[in-house]
Tab-separated table of C-alpha atoms in Angstrom:
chain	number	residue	atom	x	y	z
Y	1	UNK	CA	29.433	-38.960	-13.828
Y	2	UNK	CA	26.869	-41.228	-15.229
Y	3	UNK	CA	23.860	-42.599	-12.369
Y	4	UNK	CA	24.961	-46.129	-13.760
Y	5	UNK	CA	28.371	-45.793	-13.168
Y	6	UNK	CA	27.976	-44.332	-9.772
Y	7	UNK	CA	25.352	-46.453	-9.083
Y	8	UNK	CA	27.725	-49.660	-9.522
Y	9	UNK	CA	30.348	-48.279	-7.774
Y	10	UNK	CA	28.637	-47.097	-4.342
Y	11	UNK	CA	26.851	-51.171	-5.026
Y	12	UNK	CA	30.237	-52.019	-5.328
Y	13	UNK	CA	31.714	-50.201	-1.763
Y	14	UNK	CA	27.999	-51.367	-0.002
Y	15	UNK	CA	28.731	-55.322	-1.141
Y	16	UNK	CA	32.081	-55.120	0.092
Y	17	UNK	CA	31.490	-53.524	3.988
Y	18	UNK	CA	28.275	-55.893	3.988
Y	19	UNK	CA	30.679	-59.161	3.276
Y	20	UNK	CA	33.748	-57.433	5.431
Y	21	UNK	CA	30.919	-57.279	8.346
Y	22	UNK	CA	29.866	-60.724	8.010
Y	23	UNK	CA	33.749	-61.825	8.201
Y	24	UNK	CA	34.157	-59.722	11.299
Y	25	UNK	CA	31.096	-61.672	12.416
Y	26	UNK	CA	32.751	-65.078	11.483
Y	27	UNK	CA	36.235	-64.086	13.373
Y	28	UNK	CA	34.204	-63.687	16.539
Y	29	UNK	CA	32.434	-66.543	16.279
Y	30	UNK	CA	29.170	-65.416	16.429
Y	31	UNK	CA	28.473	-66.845	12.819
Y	32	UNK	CA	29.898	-69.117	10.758
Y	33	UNK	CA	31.609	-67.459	7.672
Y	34	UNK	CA	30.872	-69.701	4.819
Y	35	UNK	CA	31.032	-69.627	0.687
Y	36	UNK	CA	26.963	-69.567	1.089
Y	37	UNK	CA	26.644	-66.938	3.585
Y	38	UNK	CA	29.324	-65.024	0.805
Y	39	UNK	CA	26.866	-65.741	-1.939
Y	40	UNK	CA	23.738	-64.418	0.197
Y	41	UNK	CA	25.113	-61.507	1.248
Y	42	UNK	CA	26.534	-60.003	-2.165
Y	43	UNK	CA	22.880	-61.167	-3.851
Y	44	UNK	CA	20.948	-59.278	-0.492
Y	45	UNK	CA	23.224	-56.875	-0.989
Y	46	UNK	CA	22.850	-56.254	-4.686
Y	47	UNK	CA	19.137	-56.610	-5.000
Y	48	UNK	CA	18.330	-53.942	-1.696
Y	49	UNK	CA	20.953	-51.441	-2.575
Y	50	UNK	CA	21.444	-50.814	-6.132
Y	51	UNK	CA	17.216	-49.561	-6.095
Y	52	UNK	CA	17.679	-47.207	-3.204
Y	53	UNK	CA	20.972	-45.732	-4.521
Y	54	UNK	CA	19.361	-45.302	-7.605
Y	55	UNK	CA	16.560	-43.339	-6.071
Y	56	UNK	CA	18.659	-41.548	-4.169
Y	57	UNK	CA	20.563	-40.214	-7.060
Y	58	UNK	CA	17.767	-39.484	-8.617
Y	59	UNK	CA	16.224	-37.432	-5.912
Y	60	UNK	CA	19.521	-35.774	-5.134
Y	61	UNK	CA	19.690	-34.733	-8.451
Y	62	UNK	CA	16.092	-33.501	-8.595
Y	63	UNK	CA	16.996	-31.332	-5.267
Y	64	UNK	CA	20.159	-29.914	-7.119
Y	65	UNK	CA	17.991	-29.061	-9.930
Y	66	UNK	CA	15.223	-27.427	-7.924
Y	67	UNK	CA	17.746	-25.274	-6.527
Y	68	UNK	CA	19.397	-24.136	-9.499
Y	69	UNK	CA	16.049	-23.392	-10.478
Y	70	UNK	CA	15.047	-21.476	-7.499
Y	71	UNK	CA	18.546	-19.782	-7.678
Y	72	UNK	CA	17.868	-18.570	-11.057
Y	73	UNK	CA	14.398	-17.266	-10.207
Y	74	UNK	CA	15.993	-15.740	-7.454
Y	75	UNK	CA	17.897	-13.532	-9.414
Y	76	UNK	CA	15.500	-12.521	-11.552
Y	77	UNK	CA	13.122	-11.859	-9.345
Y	78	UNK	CA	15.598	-9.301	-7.711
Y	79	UNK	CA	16.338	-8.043	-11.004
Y	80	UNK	CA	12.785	-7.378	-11.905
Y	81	UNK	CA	12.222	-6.204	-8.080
Y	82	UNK	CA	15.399	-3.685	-9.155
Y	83	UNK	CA	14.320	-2.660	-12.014
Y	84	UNK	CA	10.525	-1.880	-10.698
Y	85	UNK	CA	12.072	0.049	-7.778
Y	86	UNK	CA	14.182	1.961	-9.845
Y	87	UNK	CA	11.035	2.965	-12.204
Y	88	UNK	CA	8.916	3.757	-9.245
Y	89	UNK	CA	11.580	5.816	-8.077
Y	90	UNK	CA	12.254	7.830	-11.591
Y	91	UNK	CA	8.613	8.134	-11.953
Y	92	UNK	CA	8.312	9.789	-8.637
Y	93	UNK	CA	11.322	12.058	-8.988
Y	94	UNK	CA	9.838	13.384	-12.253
Y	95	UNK	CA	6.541	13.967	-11.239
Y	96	UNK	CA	7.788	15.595	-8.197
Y	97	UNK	CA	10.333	17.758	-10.135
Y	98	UNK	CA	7.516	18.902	-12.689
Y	99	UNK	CA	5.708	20.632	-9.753
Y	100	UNK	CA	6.599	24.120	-11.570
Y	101	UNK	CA	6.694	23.134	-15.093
Y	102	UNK	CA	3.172	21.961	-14.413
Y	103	UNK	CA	1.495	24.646	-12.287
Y	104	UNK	CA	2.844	27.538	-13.540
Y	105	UNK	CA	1.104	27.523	-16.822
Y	106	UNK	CA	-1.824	26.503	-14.897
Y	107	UNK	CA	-2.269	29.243	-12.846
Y	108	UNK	CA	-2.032	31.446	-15.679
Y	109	UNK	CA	-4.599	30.161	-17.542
Y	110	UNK	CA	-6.925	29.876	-13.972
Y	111	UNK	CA	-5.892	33.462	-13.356
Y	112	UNK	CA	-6.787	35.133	-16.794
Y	113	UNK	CA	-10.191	33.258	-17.126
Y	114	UNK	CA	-11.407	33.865	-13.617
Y	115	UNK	CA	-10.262	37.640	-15.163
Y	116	UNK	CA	-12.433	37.105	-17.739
Y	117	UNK	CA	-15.282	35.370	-16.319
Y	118	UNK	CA	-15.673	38.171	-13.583
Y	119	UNK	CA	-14.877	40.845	-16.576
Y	120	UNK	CA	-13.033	42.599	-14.520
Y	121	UNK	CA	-11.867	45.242	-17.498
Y	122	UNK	CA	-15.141	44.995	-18.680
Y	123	UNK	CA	-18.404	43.145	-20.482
Y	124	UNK	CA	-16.782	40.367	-22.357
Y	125	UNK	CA	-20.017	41.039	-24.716
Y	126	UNK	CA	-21.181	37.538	-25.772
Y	127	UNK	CA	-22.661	35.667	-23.126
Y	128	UNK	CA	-21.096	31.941	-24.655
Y	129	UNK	CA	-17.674	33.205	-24.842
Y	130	UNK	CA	-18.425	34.004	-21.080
Y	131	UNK	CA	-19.840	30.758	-20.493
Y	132	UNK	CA	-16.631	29.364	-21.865
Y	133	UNK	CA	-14.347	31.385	-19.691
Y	134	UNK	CA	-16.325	29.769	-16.592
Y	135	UNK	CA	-15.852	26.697	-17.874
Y	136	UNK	CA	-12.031	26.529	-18.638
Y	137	UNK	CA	-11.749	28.680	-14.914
Y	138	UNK	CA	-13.375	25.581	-13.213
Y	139	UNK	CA	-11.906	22.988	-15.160
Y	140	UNK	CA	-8.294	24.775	-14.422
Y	141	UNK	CA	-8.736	24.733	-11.066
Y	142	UNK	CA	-10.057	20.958	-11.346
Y	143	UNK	CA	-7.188	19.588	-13.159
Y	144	UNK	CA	-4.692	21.604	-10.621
Y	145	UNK	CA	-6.086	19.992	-7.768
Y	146	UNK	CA	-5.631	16.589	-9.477
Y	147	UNK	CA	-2.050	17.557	-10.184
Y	148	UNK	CA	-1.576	19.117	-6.912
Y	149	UNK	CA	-2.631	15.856	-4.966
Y	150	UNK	CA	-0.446	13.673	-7.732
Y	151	UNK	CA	2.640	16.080	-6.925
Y	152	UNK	CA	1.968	15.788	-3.365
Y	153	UNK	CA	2.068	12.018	-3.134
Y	154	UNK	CA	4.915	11.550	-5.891
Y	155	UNK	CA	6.824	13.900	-3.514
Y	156	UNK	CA	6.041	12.076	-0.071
Y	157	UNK	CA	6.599	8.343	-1.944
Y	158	UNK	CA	10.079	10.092	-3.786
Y	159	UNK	CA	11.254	10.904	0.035
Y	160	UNK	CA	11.306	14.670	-1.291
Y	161	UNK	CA	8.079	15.731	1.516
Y	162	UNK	CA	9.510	17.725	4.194
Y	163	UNK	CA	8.628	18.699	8.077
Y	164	UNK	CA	9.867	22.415	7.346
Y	165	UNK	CA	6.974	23.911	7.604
Y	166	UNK	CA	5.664	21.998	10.889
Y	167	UNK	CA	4.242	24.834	13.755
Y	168	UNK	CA	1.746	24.490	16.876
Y	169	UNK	CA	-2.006	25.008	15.482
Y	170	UNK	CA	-4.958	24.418	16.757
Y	171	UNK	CA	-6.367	21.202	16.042
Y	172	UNK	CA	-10.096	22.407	16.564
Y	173	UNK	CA	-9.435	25.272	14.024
Y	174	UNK	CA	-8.009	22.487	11.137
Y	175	UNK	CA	-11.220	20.760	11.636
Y	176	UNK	CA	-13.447	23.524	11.383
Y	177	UNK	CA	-11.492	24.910	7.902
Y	178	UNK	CA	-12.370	21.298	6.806
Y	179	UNK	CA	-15.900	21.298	7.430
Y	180	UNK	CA	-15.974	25.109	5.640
Y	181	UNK	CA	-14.827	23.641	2.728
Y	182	UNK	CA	-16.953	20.372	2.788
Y	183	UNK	CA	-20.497	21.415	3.909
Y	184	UNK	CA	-21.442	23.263	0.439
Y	185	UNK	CA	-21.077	19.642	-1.018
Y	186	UNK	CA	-22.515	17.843	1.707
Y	187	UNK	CA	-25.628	20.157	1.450
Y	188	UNK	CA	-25.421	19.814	-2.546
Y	189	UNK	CA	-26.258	16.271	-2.126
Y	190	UNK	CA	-28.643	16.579	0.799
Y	191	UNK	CA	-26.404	14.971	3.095
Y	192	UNK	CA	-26.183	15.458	7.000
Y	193	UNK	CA	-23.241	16.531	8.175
Y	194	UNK	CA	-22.370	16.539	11.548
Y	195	UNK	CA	-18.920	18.659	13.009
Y	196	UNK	CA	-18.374	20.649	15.865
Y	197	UNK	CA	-15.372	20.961	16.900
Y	198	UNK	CA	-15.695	23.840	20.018
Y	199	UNK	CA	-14.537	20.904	22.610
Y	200	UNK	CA	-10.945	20.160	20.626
Y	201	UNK	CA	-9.236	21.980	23.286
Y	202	UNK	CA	-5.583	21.260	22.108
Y	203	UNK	CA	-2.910	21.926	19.555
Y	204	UNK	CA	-1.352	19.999	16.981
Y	205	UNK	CA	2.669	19.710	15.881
Y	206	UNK	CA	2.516	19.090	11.974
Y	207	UNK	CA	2.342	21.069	8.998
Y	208	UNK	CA	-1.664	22.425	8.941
Y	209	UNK	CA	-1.829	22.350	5.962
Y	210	UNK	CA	-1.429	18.576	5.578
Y	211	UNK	CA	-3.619	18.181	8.229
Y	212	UNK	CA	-6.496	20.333	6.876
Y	213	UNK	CA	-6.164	18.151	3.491
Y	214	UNK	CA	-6.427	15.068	5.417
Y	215	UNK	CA	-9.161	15.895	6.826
Y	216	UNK	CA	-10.837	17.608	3.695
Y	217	UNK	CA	-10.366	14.743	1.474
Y	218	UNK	CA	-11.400	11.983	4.269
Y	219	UNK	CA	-14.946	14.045	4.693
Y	220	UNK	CA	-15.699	14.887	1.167
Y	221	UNK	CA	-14.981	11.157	0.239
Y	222	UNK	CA	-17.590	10.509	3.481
Y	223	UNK	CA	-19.783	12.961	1.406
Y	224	UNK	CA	-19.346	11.631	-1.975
Y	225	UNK	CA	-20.257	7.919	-1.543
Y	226	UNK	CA	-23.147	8.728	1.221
Y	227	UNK	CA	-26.806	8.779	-0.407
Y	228	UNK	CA	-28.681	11.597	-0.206
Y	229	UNK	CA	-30.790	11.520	3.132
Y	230	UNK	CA	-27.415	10.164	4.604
Y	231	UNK	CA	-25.197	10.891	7.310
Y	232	UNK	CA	-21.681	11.851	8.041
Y	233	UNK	CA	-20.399	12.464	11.533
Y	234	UNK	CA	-17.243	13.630	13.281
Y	235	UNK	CA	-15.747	12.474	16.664
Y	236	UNK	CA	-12.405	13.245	18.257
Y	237	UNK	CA	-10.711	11.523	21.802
Y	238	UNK	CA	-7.908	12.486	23.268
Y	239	UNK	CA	-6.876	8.997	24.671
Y	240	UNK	CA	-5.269	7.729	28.170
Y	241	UNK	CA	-1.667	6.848	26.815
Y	242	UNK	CA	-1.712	10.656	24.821
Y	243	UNK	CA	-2.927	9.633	21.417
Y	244	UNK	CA	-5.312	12.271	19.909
Y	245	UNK	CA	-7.938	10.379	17.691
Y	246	UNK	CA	-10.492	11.302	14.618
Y	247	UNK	CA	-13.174	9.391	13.485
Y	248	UNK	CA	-15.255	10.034	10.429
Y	249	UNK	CA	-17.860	8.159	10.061
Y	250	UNK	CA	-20.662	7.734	7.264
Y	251	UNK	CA	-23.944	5.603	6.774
Y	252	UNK	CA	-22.588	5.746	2.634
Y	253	UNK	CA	-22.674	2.534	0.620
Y	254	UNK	CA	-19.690	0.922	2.645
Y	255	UNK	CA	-16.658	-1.282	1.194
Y	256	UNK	CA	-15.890	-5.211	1.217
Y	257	UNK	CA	-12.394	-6.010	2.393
Y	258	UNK	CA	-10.877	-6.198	-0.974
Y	259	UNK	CA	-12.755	-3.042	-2.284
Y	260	UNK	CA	-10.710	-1.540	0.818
Y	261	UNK	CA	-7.725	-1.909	-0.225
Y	262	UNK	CA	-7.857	-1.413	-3.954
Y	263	UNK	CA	-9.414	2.402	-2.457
Y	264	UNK	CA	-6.165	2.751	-0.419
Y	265	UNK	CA	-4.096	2.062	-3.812
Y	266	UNK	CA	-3.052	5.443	-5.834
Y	267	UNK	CA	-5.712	5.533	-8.396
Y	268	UNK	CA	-7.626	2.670	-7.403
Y	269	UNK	CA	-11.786	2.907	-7.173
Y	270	UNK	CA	-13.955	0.646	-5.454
Y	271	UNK	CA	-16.049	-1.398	-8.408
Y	272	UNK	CA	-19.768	-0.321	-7.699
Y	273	UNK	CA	-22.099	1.573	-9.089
Y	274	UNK	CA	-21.600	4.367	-7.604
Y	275	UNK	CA	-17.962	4.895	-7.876
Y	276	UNK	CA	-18.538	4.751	-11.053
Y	277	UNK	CA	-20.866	7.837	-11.333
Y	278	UNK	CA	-18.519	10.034	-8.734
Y	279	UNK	CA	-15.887	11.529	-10.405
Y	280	UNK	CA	-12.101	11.534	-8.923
Y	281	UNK	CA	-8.867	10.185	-9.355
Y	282	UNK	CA	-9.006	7.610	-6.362
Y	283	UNK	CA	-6.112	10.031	-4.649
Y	284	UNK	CA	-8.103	11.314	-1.801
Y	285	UNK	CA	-7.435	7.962	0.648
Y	286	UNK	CA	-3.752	7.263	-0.181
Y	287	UNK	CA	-2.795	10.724	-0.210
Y	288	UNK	CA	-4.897	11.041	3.565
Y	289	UNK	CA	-2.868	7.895	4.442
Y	290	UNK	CA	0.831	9.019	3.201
Y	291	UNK	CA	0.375	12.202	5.007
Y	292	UNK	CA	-0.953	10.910	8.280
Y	293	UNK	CA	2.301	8.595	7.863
Y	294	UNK	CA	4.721	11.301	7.469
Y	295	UNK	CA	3.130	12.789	10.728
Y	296	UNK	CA	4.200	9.703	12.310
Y	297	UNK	CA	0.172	8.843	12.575
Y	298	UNK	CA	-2.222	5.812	11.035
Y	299	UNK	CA	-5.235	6.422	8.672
Y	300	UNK	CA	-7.595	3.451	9.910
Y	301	UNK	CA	-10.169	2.039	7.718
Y	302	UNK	CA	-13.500	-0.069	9.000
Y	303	UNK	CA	-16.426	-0.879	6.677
Y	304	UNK	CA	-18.801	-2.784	6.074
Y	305	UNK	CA	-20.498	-3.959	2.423
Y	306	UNK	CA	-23.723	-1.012	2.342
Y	307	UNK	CA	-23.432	-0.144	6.297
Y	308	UNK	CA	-21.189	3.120	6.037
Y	309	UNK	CA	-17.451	3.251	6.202
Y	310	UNK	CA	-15.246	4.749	9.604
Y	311	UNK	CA	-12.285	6.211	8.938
Y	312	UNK	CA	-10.161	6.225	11.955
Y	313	UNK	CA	-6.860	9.183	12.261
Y	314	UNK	CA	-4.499	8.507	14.855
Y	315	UNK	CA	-2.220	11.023	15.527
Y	316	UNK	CA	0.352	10.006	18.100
Y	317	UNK	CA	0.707	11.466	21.650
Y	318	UNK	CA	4.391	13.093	20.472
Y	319	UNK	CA	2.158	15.327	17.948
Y	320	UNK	CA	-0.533	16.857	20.619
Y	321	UNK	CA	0.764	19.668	22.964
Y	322	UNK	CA	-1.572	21.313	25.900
Y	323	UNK	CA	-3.771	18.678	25.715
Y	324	UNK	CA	-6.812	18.379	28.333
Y	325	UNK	CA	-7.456	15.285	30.832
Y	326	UNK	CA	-7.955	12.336	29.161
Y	327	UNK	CA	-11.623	12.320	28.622
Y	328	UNK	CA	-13.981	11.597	25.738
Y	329	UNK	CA	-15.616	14.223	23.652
Y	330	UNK	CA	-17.934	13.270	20.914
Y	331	UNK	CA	-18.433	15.930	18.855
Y	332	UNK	CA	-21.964	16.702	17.603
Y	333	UNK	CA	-23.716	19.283	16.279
């Protein structure tokens, strides 16, 4: 219906109850009904209602209209949200179902040139077709890393991860495979590292293997964005109310708040200079962090803008079995 026409009917009902009021008034005797007092009202009337319906329509209308709008957007919003869940979820399912189509032709080719750069059935006989074999053995086992940590995650985020392989280990053991692996670097870049782990007196329930790359990738990164002349140190706690905690802990060029989370993104890199120069896919953190999750754990992150970065695990007292009394133990070398 037309505001004008609905306008001068709701005047319309408002002039009659005001003049049916003043008659009531008039019956009573508390006023004096009278042609004038008629006039007056339906003028009053006329002249103070017919803006505020008006306005009112106007504003009703507007909220009608906002809510179609928001309806609409709404929708599509879910749609899009739909859609974008949907294509997560395919992307992860692939990835995670490519796992042999991908390494299988990968480990061939890291198998034959480590073959051939060892000439194991003999003197290859050129010494650049050698240096070539080293090369495409290295950058094999590069790029199945990078696939292997992209499989891993697409698996964990596709819901396809699994506990199967969960078993009591030793949690000092994990930490010390870590550091193994880790200290060549560390000492590549002249960087102190700092792990003993002889006081971890207690065992883990997980799947080690998770747990060793946790810890792996969470030092290495330590490694990678610390300075040379640096340090990176390890501390565990075994905690009152059962939680068993790791810190690692670097004096590296640190992160701002926002650079924080873009490194806990898949793929995402801090912007400095020297993310730039370290090479990686930005997997290490997220990866850490969706495997501490599936543990039922937390990966913690505290840093500050060029005074070192503390990563923080926290594995939950329903993981640690034979653990000691609750007491401190900083590990240092």
């Amino acid at each position: 219906m037309p505001i004008l026409v609905t306008t001068a009917l709701l005047t319309s009902v408002a002039v009659v109850l005001a003049i049916s009021l003043n008659w009531l008034l008039g019956q009573t005797g508390l006023i004096e009904f009278t042609w004038r007092i008629f006039t007056a009202t339906t003028i009053v009337t006329i002249l103070t209602g017919f803006p505020i319906i008006v306005y009112s329509q106007l504003i009703i209308r507007e909220i009608k209209s906002s809510r179609q709008m928001l309806r609409k957007m709404t929708e599509r919003l879910a749609w899009a949200f739909d859609n974008a869940e949907r294509a997560n979820e395919a992307k992860s399912h692939f990835l995670a179902n490519m796992s042999h189509e991908l390494r299988t032709p990968l480990n061939a080719i890291i198998g034959f040139s480590d073959i051939m750069r060892n000439e194991r059935f003999g003197p290859i006989g050129n010494e650049r077709y050698l240096g070539y074999a080293r090369d495409v053995n290295d950058s094999g086992i590069h790029l199945l890393g990078i696939i292997n940590d992209i499989l891993d995650l697409a698996k964990i985020e596709a819901g396809h991860a699994t506990m199967e392989a969960e078993t009591e280990f030793d949690a000092g053991a994990a930490i010390g495979s870590a550091e193994r692996m880790v200290r060549p670097m560390a000492e590549a870049r002249g960087v102190s590292l700092v792990v003993d782990a002889n006081n971890c007196d207690l065992m883990l329930v997980g799947v080690e293997r998770m747990v060793r790359q946790v810890l792996i990738n969470v030092l290495s990164n330590a490694v990678k964005f610390t300075e040379s002349g640096g340090l990176v140190t390890l501390s565990a706690e075994y905690r009152a109310h059962g939680n068993f905690v790791i810190s690692i802990a670097d004096t590296g060029i640190g992160m701002s708040l926002e650079e924080i989370k873009v490194a806990l993104t898949p793929f995402g890199q801090a912007d400095n200079t020297m993310t730039r120069h370290q090479a990686g896919t930005g997997l290490g953190l997220p990866l850490a962090k969706a495997m501490m999750e599936l543990h039922g754990g937390r990966l913690m992150v505290r840093s500050e803008k060029g005074a070192g970065t503390a990563i923080i695990l926290i594995f939950p007292g329903t993981r640690v079995v034979a653990a000691p009394p609750p007491v401190k133990a900083v590990l240092a070398s």
